């Protein structure tokens, strides 16, 4: 049994960061919560657009912020994250604009 596993655990503990190091995820989550509040106030289209903007913001942050500072916003590789977030953001925007308002 090698000690490499233990060394990596100790290395992670030594590099533990403060909670504010997760600011990219926090900014995106604030946008998502704002979108949910707007939708709850019966403004579906505006809330959907705010949600789409939050997802596109996540995509932009993933593109621009270095990998060692992106924190929990990085889920997979940068390429996969950009494709998924970009596609989701554009799709939600399109659906928000295409869904007819209630009669």
Short mmCIF file of N, CA, C and O in Angstrom, two decimals, residues 44-52 89-101:
data_model
loop_
_atom_site.label_atom_id
_atom_site.label_comp_id
_atom_site.label_asym_id
_atom_site.label_seq_id
_atom_site.Cartn_x
_atom_site.Cartn_y
_atom_site.Cartn_z
N UNK A 44 -42.98 34.83 -15.61
CA UNK A 44 -42.28 33.67 -16.14
C UNK A 44 -41.21 34.04 -17.16
O UNK A 44 -40.09 33.57 -17.09
N UNK A 45 -41.55 34.88 -18.11
CA UNK A 45 -40.60 35.20 -19.18
C UNK A 45 -39.37 35.92 -18.63
O UNK A 45 -38.23 35.56 -18.95
N UNK A 46 -39.58 36.91 -17.79
CA UNK A 46 -38.46 37.65 -17.21
C UNK A 46 -37.61 36.73 -16.32
O UNK A 46 -36.37 36.75 -16.40
N UNK A 47 -38.26 35.91 -15.53
CA UNK A 47 -37.52 34.97 -14.68
C UNK A 47 -36.71 33.98 -15.49
O UNK A 47 -35.57 33.65 -15.15
N UNK A 48 -37.28 33.51 -16.59
CA UNK A 48 -36.57 32.58 -17.47
C UNK A 48 -35.36 33.25 -18.12
O UNK A 48 -34.30 32.64 -18.27
N UNK A 49 -35.53 34.50 -18.49
CA UNK A 49 -34.40 35.23 -19.09
C UNK A 49 -33.31 35.49 -18.06
O UNK A 49 -32.11 35.43 -18.39
N UNK A 50 -33.69 35.76 -16.83
CA UNK A 50 -32.68 35.94 -15.77
C UNK A 50 -31.96 34.61 -15.51
O UNK A 50 -30.74 34.59 -15.32
N UNK A 51 -32.70 33.50 -15.53
CA UNK A 51 -32.08 32.19 -15.37
C UNK A 51 -31.10 31.92 -16.51
O UNK A 51 -29.98 31.46 -16.29
N UNK A 52 -31.52 32.21 -17.74
CA UNK A 52 -30.64 32.01 -18.89
C UNK A 52 -29.39 32.89 -18.78
O UNK A 52 -28.28 32.46 -19.09
N UNK A 89 -27.80 27.70 -21.78
CA UNK A 89 -28.15 29.12 -21.73
C UNK A 89 -28.87 29.60 -22.97
O UNK A 89 -29.88 30.31 -22.89
N UNK A 90 -28.39 29.20 -24.13
CA UNK A 90 -29.04 29.60 -25.39
C UNK A 90 -30.41 28.94 -25.52
O UNK A 90 -31.38 29.58 -25.95
N UNK A 91 -30.52 27.69 -25.12
CA UNK A 91 -31.80 26.97 -25.21
C UNK A 91 -32.85 27.59 -24.28
O UNK A 91 -34.00 27.80 -24.69
N UNK A 92 -32.47 27.90 -23.05
CA UNK A 92 -33.42 28.51 -22.12
C UNK A 92 -33.84 29.89 -22.64
O UNK A 92 -35.01 30.28 -22.53
N UNK A 93 -32.90 30.63 -23.20
CA UNK A 93 -33.24 31.93 -23.79
C UNK A 93 -34.25 31.78 -24.92
O UNK A 93 -35.25 32.50 -24.98
N UNK A 94 -34.01 30.82 -25.80
CA UNK A 94 -34.92 30.60 -26.92
C UNK A 94 -36.30 30.20 -26.44
O UNK A 94 -37.32 30.72 -26.91
N UNK A 95 -36.38 29.29 -25.49
CA UNK A 95 -37.66 28.86 -24.96
C UNK A 95 -38.38 30.00 -24.25
O UNK A 95 -39.60 30.15 -24.36
N UNK A 96 -37.63 30.82 -23.52
CA UNK A 96 -38.25 31.94 -22.80
C UNK A 96 -38.86 32.92 -23.79
O UNK A 96 -39.92 33.52 -23.52
N UNK A 97 -38.23 33.10 -24.93
CA UNK A 97 -38.75 34.05 -25.92
C UNK A 97 -39.84 33.45 -26.81
O UNK A 97 -40.67 34.17 -27.34
N UNK A 98 -39.86 32.12 -26.94
CA UNK A 98 -40.82 31.46 -27.83
C UNK A 98 -42.12 31.07 -27.15
O UNK A 98 -43.15 30.95 -27.81
N UNK A 99 -42.07 30.85 -25.85
CA UNK A 99 -43.30 30.42 -25.14
C UNK A 99 -44.26 31.59 -25.12
O UNK A 99 -43.93 32.70 -24.69
N UNK A 100 -45.49 31.36 -25.59
CA UNK A 100 -46.47 32.47 -25.61
C UNK A 100 -46.91 32.84 -24.20
O UNK A 100 -47.00 31.97 -23.32
N UNK A 101 -47.20 34.12 -23.98
CA UNK A 101 -47.68 34.52 -22.65
C UNK A 101 -49.06 33.92 -22.38
O UNK A 101 -49.83 33.64 -23.32
#
